[in-house]
Structure formats: C-alpha cells, structure tokens
C-alpha cells in the first residue's frame, strides 16, 4: 500500500481470549539438540560431524565458538535429568547425534553411543517424562558430507539405515519421533547461504539437498512404521507468515517467492505430494536442483504423518530489491547490511517494522503470527495434530548482584505465544502440545554462545546451571495447565 504502512491495515487475527486454560492432556515440554548441548565430541567412539568441522573453521562462528564442550550435558546427564524433573514439564524432546551411533555414517552401531541415549530415555521415564526423539538436528557425520552430503541421494539410504538402528534400540521405550528438524535450515543455510555447516554456497545444491532431506524423512517414516507400528511420527518445520511490505505487485511477488522457498517448498510435497510449480521454475536454471527428483519420490515423501511439529519464532516482511526506497519511505527499517543472505537468490529484501519489539536475534515479536501459521496449515494443508515443537527467545540476560536472572522479556514472549496457541485452539486447530526452546542456554550455531535461549542460565566456563525467573514461571504454567491471568 503505497504511502501507507502495510501493518496498520493488516488483518488482525482477533479471536476470543479464553481463561488461559489449556485442553486436558496438553503436552508441555522443552527441547534441545545434541550438538548444541552435549559436548564430549570425542567420547565413546563418536565420529566428527559437519558441525565439528564447520565450527572449527576460522570465521565460521561468532568468537570462534564450537560445540566441543557446549553445556557438557553428556557428562552431566543425571543432573540435567533432575533439572527437567524439577521443571515438571511432562515431555522432553532431544536429538540423537548420528555420529555417536555410526561414527562414519554407515556400518554397525556403536553400542556405547546408543547406551548414552538408552540412559537418557530410561532417566526420563523414571522421572515420568515422555521422551520425544528427533533423529536429525543438523549433525551429519562428516564422512557422509565428504561423499556429497545431502546433495547426494546415497545419504537417503544411509539415513534409513541409521533410523533402523535407533528404532530397534529405542523402539520399546520411545513412542514419539521427529524425523528431521527444520530441513529448510539444513538445505538453505547449509548449502545456499553457507551460514551453517557444511558452509556451501550453491543454490542448485541447496535445492537438491531439500529434496533428499524430504526423501530421507519419507524413508525414515517407512522404517519407523515397520519397526515400531505404534509410533507417532512427525517432522519439525520452521514455517512462518511472510508478508509483503506493500500491495505493490513487485513486493507481492517477492513475498510469494520467499513464502515458496520457506513454507510451500516443504508443506506442499509433504501434504500435497508435489513441489510448487513456481519454485520448480525458479530453481530450474540451477543444477542439480530439483532434477534429482525421481519417479515415486513424492509418494514416499507424502505418506501420512501423525503430527506436524511447528517451530516458530517470528514472522517476516519483505520487499522487492527495487522497492527499498519506497519501503523505507513507508516507515520500514532496512538493516545494513540487510538480511538478504537469509532469503538468498529470491530477489527479496527483509524489512523490519521499527515499532515492533525484537528479540536479541533481531527477530520481531508478534505472537499472533503463530496463530496465523497454524490456522494456515489447518486450512490449506491438513487437519492433523500440531505440536509447537520450538518457540522461545534470546534476550540479553544477566545474573544480577543477588544471583537472580530476571528474564521478564522471555516470560512475556512465552506468555504471548502461549495465548496465541490458545487462539489457534479456539479457531479449531488441533494443537496437542508446546515445547520451549530451550531448557538450557546453549550453542546457538553460528552465533556461538552469544545468544541465550534457556529457561536456565548456563555459566559456560564452570558448567553451573542457574534457573532463570522464566523457569519458575514455566513450572507454574505447566503445573496449572493454564496461564496466569
Ligand atoms: C533452529 C533450531 C534450533 C535453534 C533455535 C533458536 O530453529 O534454528 O531448531 O537449534 O537453536 O531455533 O534459533
């Protein structure tokens, strides 16, 4: 809308606010991932992953930080399990490090690697916490990357093999499985922008990686169905509303491209069994791109899943690169250097609304956008159960002179997004649970240890854990199955 501010005229998802009470049986949880917390990267036969290699490259991460030690969770497992028990949330989602199970990504299982996860699962069950397993949260064995990584179709077969090993080892005790966490990040941050491991910058490879990741999801789903017939299986996607900075055709076209890359490129194959035509066309000039798609693949990818995991942090607004001046004149802020890397090759520029608060990551805080994306999945794709499998925020936390961490901003963020979940439930979306990212401050990928997302402060040099104010707040929320008024 030329001359106006898009968001002033934007439709607001205004639904009846209820009592703050959640449905009976609502699953409360927290989530972590292996490389971000475990450390002990050489212990008990673990092989190197692409994140070990990448984080040790000069300039790849903030401050040169690596996951070598991280939260030292591998060695502090029992204490962390006690911390989870103290929190009182009924579920905990963690990921399995593939290079602990198969150090080179193929061959027989490394039993001592499996033992760690057996101990973790047993420890959770003894504390009456439901384990939710993510099979892949970005730590591909380095040997597989050396053989082509997700650009190679062979990795799909390797992932199915790994899934079978884990399913056979944990199938008796784990019933909820997430095949992949955020395949968009693996493909586009890993192979297109190079911000993440393996640090490659090639859009054709990122497109091929997208397909192979989705195919790996489909292959793992088949293995899980065959090995654990009663398993509940889903995938975790980082989906979010994308808005145009104005009604101008060029901004709308930019918005559609970003939405295609981030949302439809994953939702369409999973739920409709096809890739969006505009995206196939967009990447047609890039090799190998979607030329890697073979007959039958989309049937494998679109086999029914039991739930969708929604990882949500923020919505995104974009304009066309030719319309930066108009966007600025309309009041948007365009960070310099802009965030174009995030939406590389899409001919779009991310813009920010100056009056909307942001987290320490620079991500706009708009809880209603979570309602919006869940309603969209429900209306446009499928009515299957949804879990918010990640939601949370990094803020500039610090330990006060009295030893307390008063992270009121995080409590506000979580409270707002949980109300957005209730709005989605009120709108008829079957939301079954919510997982906070994260229970501990941890290794935030390329940002190293500079971004703290935890309900618990981690003093990285000593490993000491100090629950923040948000920890106590989440304890109460979980206990009451309701938000405070
Ligand atoms: C992601 C990952 C997590 C992050 C979290 C905060 O979404 O990037 O799943 O590993 O740490 O989302 O950025």
Coordinates of C-alpha atoms and ligand atoms in Angstrom, one line a residue:
X1 CA 0.0 0.0 0.0
X2 CA 2.0 2.9 -1.4
X3 CA 2.4 5.7 1.1
X4 CA 0.8 3.7 4.0
X5 CA 2.2 1.3 6.4
X6 CA 1.2 -2.3 5.5
X7 CA 0.8 -3.4 9.1
X8 CA -1.6 -0.6 10.0
X9 CA -4.1 -2.1 7.6
X10 CA -3.1 -5.7 8.1
X11 CA -6.0 -8.0 9.2
X12 CA -5.5 -8.9 12.8
X13 CA -6.2 -12.4 13.9
X14 CA -8.5 -11.3 16.7
X15 CA -10.1 -14.3 18.4
X16 CA -11.9 -14.7 21.7
X17 CA -9.4 -14.8 24.5
X18 CA -10.4 -17.5 27.0
X19 CA -9.5 -18.2 30.5
X20 CA -5.8 -19.0 29.8
X21 CA -6.6 -22.7 30.4
X22 CA -5.2 -25.4 28.1
X23 CA -7.0 -28.5 26.9
X24 CA -6.8 -31.6 29.2
X25 CA -3.8 -33.7 28.3
X26 CA -2.0 -30.8 26.6
X27 CA 1.7 -31.9 26.4
X28 CA 4.2 -29.4 27.9
X29 CA 7.8 -29.8 27.1
X30 CA 11.2 -28.3 26.4
X31 CA 13.5 -29.1 23.5
X32 CA 17.3 -29.3 22.9
X33 CA 19.6 -30.7 20.2
X34 CA 22.6 -32.9 20.6
X35 CA 25.4 -30.7 19.1
X36 CA 24.1 -27.6 21.0
X37 CA 24.3 -29.1 24.4
X38 CA 26.3 -32.4 24.7
X39 CA 30.0 -31.6 24.3
X40 CA 32.2 -34.6 24.7
X41 CA 32.7 -34.7 20.9
X42 CA 35.4 -37.4 21.1
X43 CA 33.8 -39.6 23.8
X44 CA 33.0 -43.2 23.4
X45 CA 33.7 -43.6 19.8
X46 CA 31.8 -40.6 18.4
X47 CA 32.9 -39.5 15.0
X48 CA 33.1 -36.0 13.7
X49 CA 30.0 -34.2 12.3
X50 CA 29.8 -31.4 9.8
X51 CA 29.3 -29.0 12.8
X52 CA 32.6 -30.1 14.3
X53 CA 34.4 -29.4 11.1
X54 CA 32.5 -26.1 10.3
X55 CA 32.7 -24.6 13.8
X56 CA 36.5 -25.1 13.8
X57 CA 36.9 -23.1 10.6
X58 CA 38.2 -19.6 11.1
X59 CA 35.3 -17.1 11.0
X60 CA 32.5 -19.6 10.8
X61 CA 31.1 -18.9 14.2
X62 CA 31.0 -15.9 16.5
X63 CA 34.1 -15.7 18.6
X64 CA 35.3 -19.0 17.1
X65 CA 32.9 -20.8 19.4
X66 CA 32.5 -24.6 18.9
X67 CA 30.3 -27.3 20.5
X68 CA 33.4 -29.2 21.8
X69 CA 32.2 -28.6 25.4
X70 CA 28.8 -26.8 25.0
X71 CA 26.7 -27.4 28.1
X72 CA 28.7 -30.5 29.0
X73 CA 25.4 -32.3 29.0
X74 CA 27.0 -35.7 28.0
X75 CA 28.8 -35.8 31.3
X76 CA 26.1 -34.0 33.4
X77 CA 23.3 -36.2 32.2
X78 CA 21.9 -37.1 35.6
X79 CA 21.9 -33.5 36.9
X80 CA 20.2 -32.3 33.8
X81 CA 17.5 -35.0 34.2
X82 CA 16.9 -33.8 37.7
X83 CA 16.6 -30.3 36.4
X84 CA 14.0 -31.5 33.9
X85 CA 12.1 -33.3 36.7
X86 CA 12.2 -30.1 38.8
X87 CA 10.7 -28.1 35.9
X88 CA 7.8 -30.5 35.9
X89 CA 7.1 -30.4 32.1
X90 CA 5.7 -33.8 31.0
X91 CA 7.8 -34.2 27.9
X92 CA 11.4 -33.6 26.7
X93 CA 12.5 -33.5 23.1
X94 CA 16.1 -34.2 22.4
X95 CA 18.0 -35.2 19.3
X96 CA 20.3 -38.1 18.7
X97 CA 23.8 -37.4 17.3
X98 CA 24.1 -39.7 14.3
X99 CA 27.9 -39.7 14.6
X100 CA 27.6 -41.2 18.1
X101 CA 25.6 -44.1 16.6
X102 CA 27.5 -44.5 13.3
X103 CA 30.8 -42.6 13.6
X104 CA 31.3 -42.6 9.8
X105 CA 27.6 -42.5 8.9
X106 CA 27.4 -46.1 7.9
X107 CA 28.2 -49.6 9.2
X108 CA 27.3 -51.3 12.5
X109 CA 26.0 -49.4 15.5
X110 CA 28.4 -48.0 18.1
X111 CA 26.9 -49.5 21.2
X112 CA 28.4 -47.0 23.6
X113 CA 26.8 -44.2 21.6
X114 CA 23.4 -45.9 21.8
X115 CA 24.0 -46.5 25.6
X116 CA 24.0 -42.8 26.2
X117 CA 20.6 -42.4 24.7
X118 CA 19.3 -45.5 26.4
X119 CA 20.4 -44.0 29.7
X120 CA 18.8 -40.7 28.8
X121 CA 15.5 -42.3 27.9
X122 CA 15.5 -44.5 31.0
X123 CA 16.3 -41.5 33.1
X124 CA 13.3 -39.6 31.6
X125 CA 10.9 -42.5 32.1
X126 CA 12.0 -43.0 35.7
X127 CA 11.1 -39.3 36.2
X128 CA 7.8 -39.7 34.4
X129 CA 8.9 -37.5 31.5
X130 CA 7.8 -38.6 27.9
X131 CA 10.8 -38.8 25.6
X132 CA 10.4 -37.3 22.2
X133 CA 13.2 -38.1 19.8
X134 CA 14.5 -36.0 16.9
X135 CA 16.5 -38.3 14.6
X136 CA 18.3 -35.4 12.8
X137 CA 19.1 -32.0 14.1
X138 CA 21.8 -31.0 11.6
X139 CA 24.8 -33.0 12.8
X140 CA 25.5 -35.1 9.7
X141 CA 28.6 -37.4 10.0
X142 CA 31.5 -35.7 8.2
X143 CA 32.3 -38.8 6.2
X144 CA 28.9 -38.6 4.6
X145 CA 29.4 -34.9 3.7
X146 CA 32.7 -35.9 2.2
X147 CA 30.7 -38.3 -0.1
X148 CA 28.3 -35.5 -1.1
X149 CA 26.2 -34.9 1.9
X150 CA 22.5 -34.1 1.4
X151 CA 23.3 -33.3 -2.3
X152 CA 23.8 -37.0 -2.8
X153 CA 20.9 -39.4 -3.0
X154 CA 23.0 -42.0 -1.2
X155 CA 22.6 -40.1 2.1
X156 CA 18.9 -41.0 2.0
X157 CA 19.7 -44.7 2.2
X158 CA 22.3 -44.0 4.9
X159 CA 19.7 -42.1 7.0
X160 CA 17.2 -45.0 6.6
X161 CA 19.9 -47.4 7.9
X162 CA 20.7 -45.1 10.9
X163 CA 16.9 -44.8 11.6
X164 CA 16.6 -48.6 11.7
X165 CA 19.4 -48.9 14.2
X166 CA 18.0 -46.3 16.5
X167 CA 14.4 -47.5 16.2
X168 CA 15.5 -51.1 17.1
X169 CA 17.4 -49.8 20.1
X170 CA 14.8 -47.4 21.5
X171 CA 11.5 -48.6 20.0
X172 CA 10.4 -50.2 23.2
X173 CA 10.7 -47.1 25.2
X174 CA 10.1 -44.2 22.8
X175 CA 6.8 -43.7 21.0
X176 CA 7.1 -40.2 19.6
X177 CA 9.5 -39.5 16.8
X178 CA 10.5 -36.5 14.7
X179 CA 12.4 -37.4 11.6
X180 CA 14.0 -34.1 10.7
X181 CA 14.3 -30.8 12.5
X182 CA 13.9 -27.8 10.1
X183 CA 15.1 -29.3 6.8
X184 CA 14.9 -25.8 5.4
X185 CA 17.9 -24.8 7.6
X186 CA 19.9 -27.9 6.7
X187 CA 19.4 -27.2 3.0
X188 CA 19.4 -23.4 2.6
X189 CA 21.6 -22.2 5.5
X190 CA 23.9 -25.2 4.9
X191 CA 24.2 -25.3 1.1
X192 CA 23.0 -21.9 -0.1
X193 CA 23.9 -19.1 2.2
X194 CA 26.8 -21.1 3.9
X195 CA 25.9 -19.6 7.3
X196 CA 25.7 -23.2 8.7
X197 CA 27.6 -26.4 8.2
X198 CA 28.8 -27.5 5.7
X199 CA 29.1 -23.9 4.6
X200 CA 28.5 -24.4 0.9
X201 CA 27.1 -21.5 -1.3
X202 CA 25.3 -23.1 -4.2
X203 CA 21.5 -22.8 -4.8
X204 CA 21.3 -25.8 -7.1
X205 CA 22.9 -27.9 -4.3
X206 CA 20.5 -26.5 -1.7
X207 CA 17.6 -27.4 -3.9
X208 CA 18.9 -31.0 -4.3
X209 CA 19.5 -31.1 -0.6
X210 CA 15.9 -30.1 0.0
X211 CA 14.7 -33.0 -2.0
X212 CA 17.0 -35.5 -0.4
X213 CA 16.2 -34.4 3.1
X214 CA 12.5 -34.7 2.4
X215 CA 13.1 -38.1 0.8
X216 CA 15.1 -39.1 3.9
X217 CA 12.1 -38.1 6.0
X218 CA 9.9 -40.4 3.9
X219 CA 12.3 -43.2 4.1
X220 CA 12.7 -42.9 7.8
X221 CA 9.0 -42.8 8.2
X222 CA 8.7 -46.1 6.4
X223 CA 11.4 -47.6 8.6
X224 CA 9.7 -46.4 11.8
X225 CA 6.3 -47.7 10.7
X226 CA 7.8 -51.1 10.0
X227 CA 9.9 -51.2 13.2
X228 CA 7.6 -49.6 15.7
X229 CA 4.0 -50.0 14.4
X230 CA 2.5 -47.9 17.2
X231 CA 4.9 -45.0 16.9
X232 CA 3.7 -41.4 16.4
X233 CA 5.9 -39.9 13.7
X234 CA 6.1 -36.3 12.5
X235 CA 8.6 -33.8 11.1
X236 CA 9.5 -30.3 12.5
X237 CA 9.3 -27.4 10.1
X238 CA 10.3 -23.7 10.6
X239 CA 7.3 -22.2 9.0
X240 CA 6.1 -18.6 9.4
X241 CA 3.9 -16.0 7.8
X242 CA 5.6 -14.0 5.1
X243 CA 4.2 -10.6 4.4
X244 CA 4.8 -8.1 1.5
X245 CA 5.9 -4.6 2.6
X246 CA 3.2 -3.2 0.4
X247 CA 0.4 -4.1 -2.1
X248 CA 2.7 -3.4 -5.0
X249 CA 2.9 -6.3 -7.4
X250 CA 6.7 -6.5 -7.1
X251 CA 6.6 -6.7 -3.3
X252 CA 3.8 -9.3 -3.5
X253 CA 5.9 -11.3 -6.0
X254 CA 8.9 -11.1 -3.7
X255 CA 6.7 -12.3 -0.8
X256 CA 5.4 -15.2 -2.8
X257 CA 9.0 -16.3 -3.7
X258 CA 10.1 -16.2 0.0
X259 CA 6.9 -18.0 1.1
X260 CA 7.5 -20.6 -1.7
X261 CA 11.1 -21.2 -0.5
X262 CA 10.4 -21.2 3.2
X263 CA 6.9 -22.7 3.6
X264 CA 5.4 -24.2 0.4
X265 CA 8.6 -26.0 -0.6
X266 CA 8.2 -28.2 2.4
X267 CA 4.4 -28.2 3.1
X268 CA 3.3 -28.9 -0.5
X269 CA 5.4 -32.1 -1.0
X270 CA 4.6 -33.4 2.5
X271 CA 0.8 -32.8 2.3
X272 CA 0.0 -32.5 -1.4
X273 CA 2.6 -34.8 -2.9
X274 CA 4.1 -32.2 -5.3
X275 CA 6.6 -29.3 -5.3
X276 CA 5.1 -25.9 -6.0
X277 CA 5.3 -25.1 -9.7
X278 CA 6.7 -21.5 -9.2
X279 CA 9.6 -22.9 -7.1
X280 CA 10.4 -25.7 -9.6
X281 CA 10.5 -23.0 -12.2
X282 CA 12.6 -20.7 -10.0
X283 CA 15.3 -23.3 -9.4
X284 CA 15.1 -24.8 -12.9
X285 CA 18.3 -23.0 -14.0
X286 CA 20.3 -24.3 -11.1
X287 CA 21.9 -27.7 -11.3
X288 CA 21.3 -30.2 -10.0
X289 CA 18.3 -28.6 -8.4
X290 CA 15.0 -30.5 -8.5
X291 CA 16.3 -32.5 -11.4
X292 CA 17.2 -35.1 -8.7
X293 CA 13.5 -35.9 -8.2
X294 CA 12.8 -39.5 -9.4
X295 CA 9.6 -41.3 -10.0
X296 CA 7.9 -42.4 -6.8
X297 CA 9.8 -40.0 -4.6
X298 CA 6.9 -37.7 -3.9
X299 CA 4.7 -40.7 -2.9
X300 CA 7.4 -41.6 -0.4
X301 CA 7.6 -38.0 0.9
X302 CA 3.8 -37.5 1.2
X303 CA 3.0 -40.7 3.1
X304 CA 0.7 -39.7 6.0
X305 CA 2.4 -38.5 9.2
X306 CA 0.8 -38.4 12.7
X307 CA 1.6 -34.8 13.6
X308 CA 3.4 -31.8 12.3
X309 CA 5.9 -30.0 14.5
X310 CA 5.8 -26.2 14.1
X311 CA 8.9 -24.4 15.1
X312 CA 8.0 -20.7 15.3
X313 CA 9.9 -17.6 16.4
X314 CA 8.9 -14.7 14.2
X315 CA 7.1 -13.5 11.0
X316 CA 9.0 -12.0 8.1
X317 CA 8.2 -9.0 5.9
X318 CA 9.9 -8.5 2.6
X319 CA 10.0 -6.0 -0.3
X320 CA 11.4 -6.3 -3.8
X321 CA 15.0 -5.1 -4.0
X322 CA 13.9 -2.4 -6.5
X323 CA 11.4 -1.1 -3.9
X324 CA 13.8 -0.5 -0.9
X325 CA 13.3 3.3 -1.1
X326 CA 9.5 3.0 -1.1
X327 CA 9.7 0.6 1.8
X328 CA 11.9 3.0 3.8
X329 CA 9.6 5.9 2.9
X330 CA 6.7 3.8 4.3
X331 CA 8.5 3.6 7.6
X332 CA 10.2 0.2 7.4
X333 CA 13.7 -0.2 8.7
X334 CA 16.2 -2.0 6.4
X335 CA 19.1 -3.2 8.4
X336 CA 22.5 -2.6 6.8
X337 CA 23.8 -5.0 5.8
X338 CA 20.4 -6.3 5.1
X339 CA 19.2 -9.8 5.8
X340 CA 19.2 -10.7 2.1
X341 CA 21.5 -13.6 2.8
X342 CA 18.7 -15.3 4.6
X343 CA 16.5 -15.3 1.6
X344 CA 19.3 -15.6 -1.0
X345 CA 18.5 -15.8 -4.7
X346 CA 14.9 -15.0 -4.0
X347 CA 15.2 -11.4 -5.1
X348 CA 13.7 -10.1 -1.9
X349 CA 14.8 -7.9 0.9
X350 CA 13.8 -8.4 4.5
X351 CA 12.4 -5.3 6.2
X352 CA 11.6 -4.6 9.8
X353 CA 8.8 -2.6 11.5
X354 CA 10.6 -0.2 13.8
X355 CA 7.9 -0.1 16.4
X356 CA 7.7 -3.8 16.8
X357 CA 9.9 -5.2 19.6
X358 CA 12.6 -7.6 18.6
X359 CA 14.5 -10.3 20.5
X360 CA 18.3 -10.3 20.8
X361 CA 18.4 -12.2 17.5
X362 CA 16.7 -9.2 15.8
X363 CA 13.5 -11.2 15.3
X364 CA 10.2 -9.3 15.5
X365 CA 7.9 -10.4 18.3
X366 CA 4.4 -11.0 17.0
X367 CA 2.6 -13.8 18.8
X368 CA -0.5 -13.6 16.5
X369 CA 1.7 -14.8 13.6
X370 CA 2.0 -18.2 15.4
X371 CA -1.8 -18.4 15.4
X372 CA -1.8 -17.4 11.7
X373 CA 0.6 -20.0 10.5
X374 CA -1.1 -22.8 12.4
X375 CA -4.5 -21.8 11.1
X376 CA -3.0 -21.7 7.6
X377 CA -1.7 -25.3 7.9
X378 CA -5.1 -26.4 9.1
X379 CA -7.0 -24.6 6.3
X380 CA -4.7 -25.1 3.4
X381 CA -2.9 -28.4 4.2
X382 CA -4.2 -30.8 6.8
X383 CA -6.2 -31.0 10.0
X384 CA -3.7 -33.3 11.6
X385 CA -2.5 -32.7 15.2
X386 CA 0.1 -30.0 15.6
X387 CA 2.7 -29.5 18.2
X388 CA 4.6 -26.3 18.7
X389 CA 7.9 -28.1 18.8
X390 CA 10.0 -25.0 19.2
X391 CA 9.2 -21.5 20.5
X392 CA 11.4 -19.2 22.6
X393 CA 13.6 -16.2 22.6
X394 CA 17.1 -15.0 23.2
X395 CA 17.4 -11.8 25.3
X396 CA 20.3 -10.0 26.9
X397 CA 20.0 -12.0 30.2
X398 CA 22.5 -11.4 33.0
X399 CA 23.0 -12.6 36.6
X400 CA 22.1 -9.9 38.9
X401 CA 24.1 -9.0 42.0
X402 CA 21.8 -11.2 44.1
X403 CA 22.4 -14.1 41.8
X404 CA 19.0 -14.0 40.2
X405 CA 18.2 -13.8 36.4
X406 CA 15.0 -11.8 36.0
X407 CA 14.2 -12.5 32.4
X408 CA 10.8 -10.8 32.3
X409 CA 11.1 -10.3 28.5
X410 CA 11.3 -14.1 28.0
X411 CA 8.3 -14.6 30.2
X412 CA 6.4 -12.0 28.2
X413 CA 7.4 -13.7 24.9
X414 CA 6.4 -17.1 26.1
X415 CA 3.1 -16.0 27.6
X416 CA 2.2 -14.1 24.4
X417 CA 2.9 -17.1 22.2
X418 CA 1.0 -19.5 24.5
X419 CA -2.0 -17.2 24.3
X420 CA -1.6 -17.4 20.5
X421 CA -1.7 -21.2 20.8
X422 CA -5.0 -20.9 22.7
X423 CA -6.3 -18.7 19.9
X424 CA -5.4 -21.4 17.4
X425 CA -7.2 -24.0 19.6
X426 CA -10.2 -21.6 19.7
X427 CA -10.1 -21.4 15.9
X428 CA -10.4 -25.2 15.7
X429 CA -6.7 -26.2 15.2
X430 CA -5.8 -29.4 17.0
X431 CA -2.8 -28.2 18.9
X432 CA -1.6 -31.0 21.2
X433 CA 1.4 -29.6 22.9
X434 CA 4.1 -26.9 23.2
X435 CA 7.9 -27.2 23.7
X436 CA 10.0 -24.3 24.8
X437 CA 13.3 -23.7 23.0
X438 CA 15.2 -24.3 25.3
X439 CA 15.7 -25.6 28.8
X440 CA 19.4 -24.6 28.8
X441 CA 21.3 -21.7 27.3
X442 CA 23.3 -23.5 24.6
X443 CA 25.5 -23.3 21.5
X444 CA 23.4 -21.2 19.1
X445 CA 25.1 -22.3 15.9
X446 CA 26.9 -19.5 14.0
X447 CA 26.1 -17.2 17.0
X448 CA 28.1 -19.4 19.3
X449 CA 27.4 -18.8 23.0
X450 CA 26.4 -15.2 22.4
X451 CA 22.6 -15.9 22.3
X452 CA 20.9 -17.3 25.3
X453 CA 17.6 -19.0 24.8
X454 CA 17.4 -21.0 28.0
X455 CA 14.9 -21.2 30.9
X456 CA 18.2 -22.0 32.7
X457 CA 21.3 -19.9 32.7
X458 CA 24.5 -21.9 31.9
X459 CA 27.7 -20.5 33.1
X460 CA 29.8 -21.9 30.3
X461 CA 33.2 -21.9 31.9
X462 CA 32.1 -23.8 35.0
X463 CA 29.0 -25.5 33.6
X464 CA 26.9 -24.3 36.5
X465 CA 23.2 -24.1 35.9
X466 CA 21.0 -21.4 37.4
X467 CA 17.3 -21.5 36.7
X468 CA 16.0 -18.1 35.5
X469 CA 12.7 -16.4 36.5
X470 CA 11.2 -17.9 33.4
X471 CA 12.0 -21.4 34.7
X472 CA 9.8 -20.8 37.8
X473 CA 7.1 -19.2 35.6
X474 CA 7.1 -22.3 33.3
X475 CA 6.9 -24.6 36.3
X476 CA 3.7 -22.8 37.4
X477 CA 2.2 -22.8 33.9
X478 CA 2.8 -26.5 33.5
X479 CA 1.5 -27.3 36.9
X480 CA -1.7 -25.3 36.4
X481 CA -2.1 -26.3 32.7
X482 CA -3.0 -22.6 32.4
X483 CA -1.5 -19.2 32.1
X484 CA -1.7 -16.7 34.9
X485 CA -4.3 -14.0 34.3
Ligands
LIG1 C1 16.5 -23.5 14.9 C2 16.9 -24.8 15.6 C3 17.4 -24.5 17.0 C4 17.8 -23.1 17.3 C5 16.7 -22.3 17.8 C6 17.0 -20.9 18.0 O1 15.4 -23.3 14.7 O2 17.4 -22.8 14.4 O3 16.0 -25.7 15.6 O4 18.5 -25.4 17.0 O5 18.8 -23.1 18.3 O6 15.7 -22.4 16.8 O7 17.5 -20.3 16.9

